[in-house]
PDB file of C-alpha atoms in Angstrom:
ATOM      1  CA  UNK Y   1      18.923  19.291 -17.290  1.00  0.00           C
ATOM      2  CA  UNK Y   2      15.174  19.187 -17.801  1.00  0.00           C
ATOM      3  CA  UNK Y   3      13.147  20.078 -14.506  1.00  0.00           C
ATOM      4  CA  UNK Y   4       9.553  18.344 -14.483  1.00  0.00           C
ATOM      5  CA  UNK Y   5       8.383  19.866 -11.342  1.00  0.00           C
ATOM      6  CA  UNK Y   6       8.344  23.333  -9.410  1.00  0.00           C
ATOM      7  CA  UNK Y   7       8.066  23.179  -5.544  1.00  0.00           C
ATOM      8  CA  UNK Y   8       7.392  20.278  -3.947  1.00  0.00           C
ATOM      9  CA  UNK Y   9       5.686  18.598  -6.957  1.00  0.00           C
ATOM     10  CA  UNK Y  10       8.211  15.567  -6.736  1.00  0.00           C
ATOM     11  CA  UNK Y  11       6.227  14.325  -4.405  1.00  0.00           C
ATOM     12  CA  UNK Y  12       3.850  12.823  -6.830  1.00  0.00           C
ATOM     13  CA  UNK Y  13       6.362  10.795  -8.469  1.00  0.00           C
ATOM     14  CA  UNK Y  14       7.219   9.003  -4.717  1.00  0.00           C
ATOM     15  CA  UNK Y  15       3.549   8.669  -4.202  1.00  0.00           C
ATOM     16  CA  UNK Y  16       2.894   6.650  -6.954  1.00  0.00           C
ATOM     17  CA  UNK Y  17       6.145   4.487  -6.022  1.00  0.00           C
ATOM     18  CA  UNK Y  18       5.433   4.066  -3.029  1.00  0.00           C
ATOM     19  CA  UNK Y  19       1.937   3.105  -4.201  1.00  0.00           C
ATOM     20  CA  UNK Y  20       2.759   0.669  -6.995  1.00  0.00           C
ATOM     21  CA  UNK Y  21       5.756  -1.345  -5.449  1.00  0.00           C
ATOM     22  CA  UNK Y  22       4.601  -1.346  -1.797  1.00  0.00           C
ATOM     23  CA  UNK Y  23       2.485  -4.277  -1.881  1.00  0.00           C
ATOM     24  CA  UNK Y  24       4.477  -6.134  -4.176  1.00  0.00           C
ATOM     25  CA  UNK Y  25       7.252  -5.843  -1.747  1.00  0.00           C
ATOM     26  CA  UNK Y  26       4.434  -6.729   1.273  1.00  0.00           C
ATOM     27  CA  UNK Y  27       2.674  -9.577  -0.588  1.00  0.00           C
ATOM     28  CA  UNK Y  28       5.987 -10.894  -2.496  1.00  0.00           C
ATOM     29  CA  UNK Y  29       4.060 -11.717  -5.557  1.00  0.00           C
ATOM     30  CA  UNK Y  30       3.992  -9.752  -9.210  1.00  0.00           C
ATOM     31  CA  UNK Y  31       0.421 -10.401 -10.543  1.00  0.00           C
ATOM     32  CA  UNK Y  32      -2.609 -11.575  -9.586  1.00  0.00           C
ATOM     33  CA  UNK Y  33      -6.026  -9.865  -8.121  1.00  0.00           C
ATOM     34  CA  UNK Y  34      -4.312  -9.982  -4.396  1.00  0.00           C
ATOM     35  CA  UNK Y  35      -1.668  -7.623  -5.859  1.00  0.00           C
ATOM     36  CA  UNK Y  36      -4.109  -5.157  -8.204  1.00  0.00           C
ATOM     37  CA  UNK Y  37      -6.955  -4.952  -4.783  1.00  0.00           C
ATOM     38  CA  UNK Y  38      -3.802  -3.729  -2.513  1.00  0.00           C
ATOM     39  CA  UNK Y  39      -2.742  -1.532  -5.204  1.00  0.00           C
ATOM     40  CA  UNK Y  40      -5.894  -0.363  -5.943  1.00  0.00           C
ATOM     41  CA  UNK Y  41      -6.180   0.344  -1.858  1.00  0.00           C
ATOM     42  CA  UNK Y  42      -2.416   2.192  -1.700  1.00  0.00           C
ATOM     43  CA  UNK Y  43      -3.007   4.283  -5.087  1.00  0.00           C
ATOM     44  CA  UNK Y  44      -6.475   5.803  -3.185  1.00  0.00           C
ATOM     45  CA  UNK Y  45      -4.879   6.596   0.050  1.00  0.00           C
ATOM     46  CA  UNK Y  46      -1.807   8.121  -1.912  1.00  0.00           C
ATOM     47  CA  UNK Y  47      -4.200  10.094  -4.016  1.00  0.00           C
ATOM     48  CA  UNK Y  48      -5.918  11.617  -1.480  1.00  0.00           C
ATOM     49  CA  UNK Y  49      -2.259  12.381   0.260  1.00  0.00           C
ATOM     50  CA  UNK Y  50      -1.311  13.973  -2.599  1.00  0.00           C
ATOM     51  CA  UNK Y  51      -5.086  15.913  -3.150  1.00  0.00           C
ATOM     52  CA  UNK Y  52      -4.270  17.298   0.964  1.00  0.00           C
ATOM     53  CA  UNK Y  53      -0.526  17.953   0.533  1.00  0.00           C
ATOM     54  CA  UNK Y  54      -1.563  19.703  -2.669  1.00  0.00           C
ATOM     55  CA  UNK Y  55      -4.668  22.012  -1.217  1.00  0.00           C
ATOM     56  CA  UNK Y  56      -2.166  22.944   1.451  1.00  0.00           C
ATOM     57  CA  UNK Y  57       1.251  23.616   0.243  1.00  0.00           C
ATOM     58  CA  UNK Y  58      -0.813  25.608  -3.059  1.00  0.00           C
ATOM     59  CA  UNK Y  59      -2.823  27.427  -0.475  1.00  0.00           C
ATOM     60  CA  UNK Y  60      -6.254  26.224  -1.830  1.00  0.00           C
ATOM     61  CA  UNK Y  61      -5.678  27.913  -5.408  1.00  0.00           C
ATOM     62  CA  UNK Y  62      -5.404  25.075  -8.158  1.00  0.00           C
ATOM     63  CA  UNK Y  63      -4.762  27.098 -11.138  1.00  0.00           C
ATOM     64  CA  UNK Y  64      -3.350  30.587 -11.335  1.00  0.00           C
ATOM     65  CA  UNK Y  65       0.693  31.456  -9.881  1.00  0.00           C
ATOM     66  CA  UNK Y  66      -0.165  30.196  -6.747  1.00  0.00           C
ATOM     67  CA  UNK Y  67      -1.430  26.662  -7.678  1.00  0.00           C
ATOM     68  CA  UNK Y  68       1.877  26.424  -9.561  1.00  0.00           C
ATOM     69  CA  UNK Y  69       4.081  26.585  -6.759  1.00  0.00           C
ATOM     70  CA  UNK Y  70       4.215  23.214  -6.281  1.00  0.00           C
ATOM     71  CA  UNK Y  71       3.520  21.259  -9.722  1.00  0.00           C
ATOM     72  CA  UNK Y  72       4.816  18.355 -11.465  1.00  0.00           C
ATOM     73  CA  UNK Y  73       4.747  18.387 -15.376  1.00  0.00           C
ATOM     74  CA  UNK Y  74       3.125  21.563 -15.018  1.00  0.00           C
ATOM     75  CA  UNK Y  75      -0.282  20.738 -13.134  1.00  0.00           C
ATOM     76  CA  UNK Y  76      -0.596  21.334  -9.838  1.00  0.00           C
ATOM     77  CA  UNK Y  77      -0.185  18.527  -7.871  1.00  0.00           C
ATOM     78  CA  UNK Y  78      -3.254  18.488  -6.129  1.00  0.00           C
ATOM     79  CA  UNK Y  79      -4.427  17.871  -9.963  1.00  0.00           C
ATOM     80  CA  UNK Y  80      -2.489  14.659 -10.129  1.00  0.00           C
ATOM     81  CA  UNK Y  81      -5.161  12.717  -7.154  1.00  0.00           C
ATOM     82  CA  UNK Y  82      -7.378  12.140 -10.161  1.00  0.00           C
ATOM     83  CA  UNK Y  83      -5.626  10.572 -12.906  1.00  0.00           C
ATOM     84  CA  UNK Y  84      -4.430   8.267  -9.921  1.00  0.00           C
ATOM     85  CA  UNK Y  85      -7.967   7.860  -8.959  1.00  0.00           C
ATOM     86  CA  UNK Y  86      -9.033   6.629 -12.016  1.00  0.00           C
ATOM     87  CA  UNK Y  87      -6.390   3.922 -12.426  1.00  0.00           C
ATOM     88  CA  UNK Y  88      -7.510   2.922  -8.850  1.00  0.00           C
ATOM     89  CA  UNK Y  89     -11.126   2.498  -9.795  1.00  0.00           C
ATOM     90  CA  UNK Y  90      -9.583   0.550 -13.168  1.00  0.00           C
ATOM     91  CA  UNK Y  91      -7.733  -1.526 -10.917  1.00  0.00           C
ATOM     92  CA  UNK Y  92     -10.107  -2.299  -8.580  1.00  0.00           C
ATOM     93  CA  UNK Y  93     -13.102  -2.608 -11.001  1.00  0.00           C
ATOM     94  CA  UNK Y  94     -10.900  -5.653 -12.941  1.00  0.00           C
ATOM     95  CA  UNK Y  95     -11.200  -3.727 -16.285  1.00  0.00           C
ATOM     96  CA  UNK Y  96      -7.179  -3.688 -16.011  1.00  0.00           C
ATOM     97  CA  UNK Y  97      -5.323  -6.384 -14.388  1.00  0.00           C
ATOM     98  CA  UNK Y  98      -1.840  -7.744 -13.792  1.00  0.00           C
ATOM     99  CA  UNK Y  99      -3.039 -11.351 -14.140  1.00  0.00           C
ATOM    100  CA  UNK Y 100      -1.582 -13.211 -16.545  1.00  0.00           C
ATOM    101  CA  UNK Y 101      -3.256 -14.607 -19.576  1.00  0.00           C
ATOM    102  CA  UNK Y 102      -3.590 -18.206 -20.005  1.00  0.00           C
ATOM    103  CA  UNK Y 103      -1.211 -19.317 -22.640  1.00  0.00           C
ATOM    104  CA  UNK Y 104      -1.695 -21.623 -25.757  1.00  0.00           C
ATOM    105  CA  UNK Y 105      -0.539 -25.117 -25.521  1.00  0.00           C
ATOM    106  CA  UNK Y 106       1.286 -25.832 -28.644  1.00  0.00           C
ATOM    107  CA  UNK Y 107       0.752 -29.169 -30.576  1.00  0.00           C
ATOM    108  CA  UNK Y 108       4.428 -30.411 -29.503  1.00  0.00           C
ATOM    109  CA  UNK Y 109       3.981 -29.692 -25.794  1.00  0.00           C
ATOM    110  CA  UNK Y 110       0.403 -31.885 -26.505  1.00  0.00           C
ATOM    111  CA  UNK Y 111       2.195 -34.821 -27.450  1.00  0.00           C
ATOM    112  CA  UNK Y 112       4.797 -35.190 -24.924  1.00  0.00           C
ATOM    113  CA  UNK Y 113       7.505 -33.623 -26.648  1.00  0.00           C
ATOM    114  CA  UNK Y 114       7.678 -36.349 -29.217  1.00  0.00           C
ATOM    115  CA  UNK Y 115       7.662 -35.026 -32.548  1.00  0.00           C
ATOM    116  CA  UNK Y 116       5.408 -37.331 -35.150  1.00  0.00           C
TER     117      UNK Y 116
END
C-alpha cells in the first residue's frame, strides 16, 4: 500500500471535501455561479485552516524534517493553502466555472422533429 501523507497531512484531502461538496449539499444544485461563489468562500476558509493547522502541528518550520512531519504528497501541508487559494481566486474571479455551456440546437430539433 502506497502512503501519500506523513502525520496528519490527510487532513488536506478532507479539507478540500469538505470544501468542494459542502455547498452543493447546502444549495442542492451542481453548477451555476451560486455554487462556484460558495465554493470559492469554503475553499478560502479551508485554506487558511489548513495554512494554521499546518504552522502549528509543523512547529512554524515549512521545509526541513520538521515541516515534514505532517505532509501530504510530500509538501508540507501548510504548503497546500496556496494551490487551494488559487483555485479560489479562479473560482471566484469567473475565469473557471461550473456553468454549463449553452448547447447547439440541431437542425431536426429546429423543425419540430419532423424530418424534411
Amino acid at each position: 500500500m502506497i502512503v501519500f501523507w506523513t502525520g496528519r497531512g490527510y487532513w488536506v484531502v478532507f479539507f478540500v471535501a469538505l470544501a468542494m461538496f459542502l455547498p452543493l449539499i447546502v444549495l442542492r444544485q451542481v453548477d451555476g455561479p451560486e455554487v462556484d461563489r460558495a465554493v470559492c468562500l469554503t475553499m478560502s476558509l479551508a485554506a487558511f485552516a489548513v495554512l494554521g493547522l499546518g504552522l502549528r502541528w509543523n512547529r512554524g518550520t515549512t521545509f526541513g524534517p520538521a515541516g515534514r512531519d505532517h505532509a501530504f504528497w510530500g509538501v508540507p501541508m501548510q504548503v497546500w493553502a496556496v494551490p487551494m487559494l488559487v483555485f479560489a481566486a479562479l473560482l471566484g474571479t469567473g475565469t473557471i466555472t461550473t456553468a454549463e455551456a449553452p448547447r447547439a440546437r440541431s437542425s431536426f430539433q429546429e423543425s419540430g422533429g419532423v424530418v424534411r
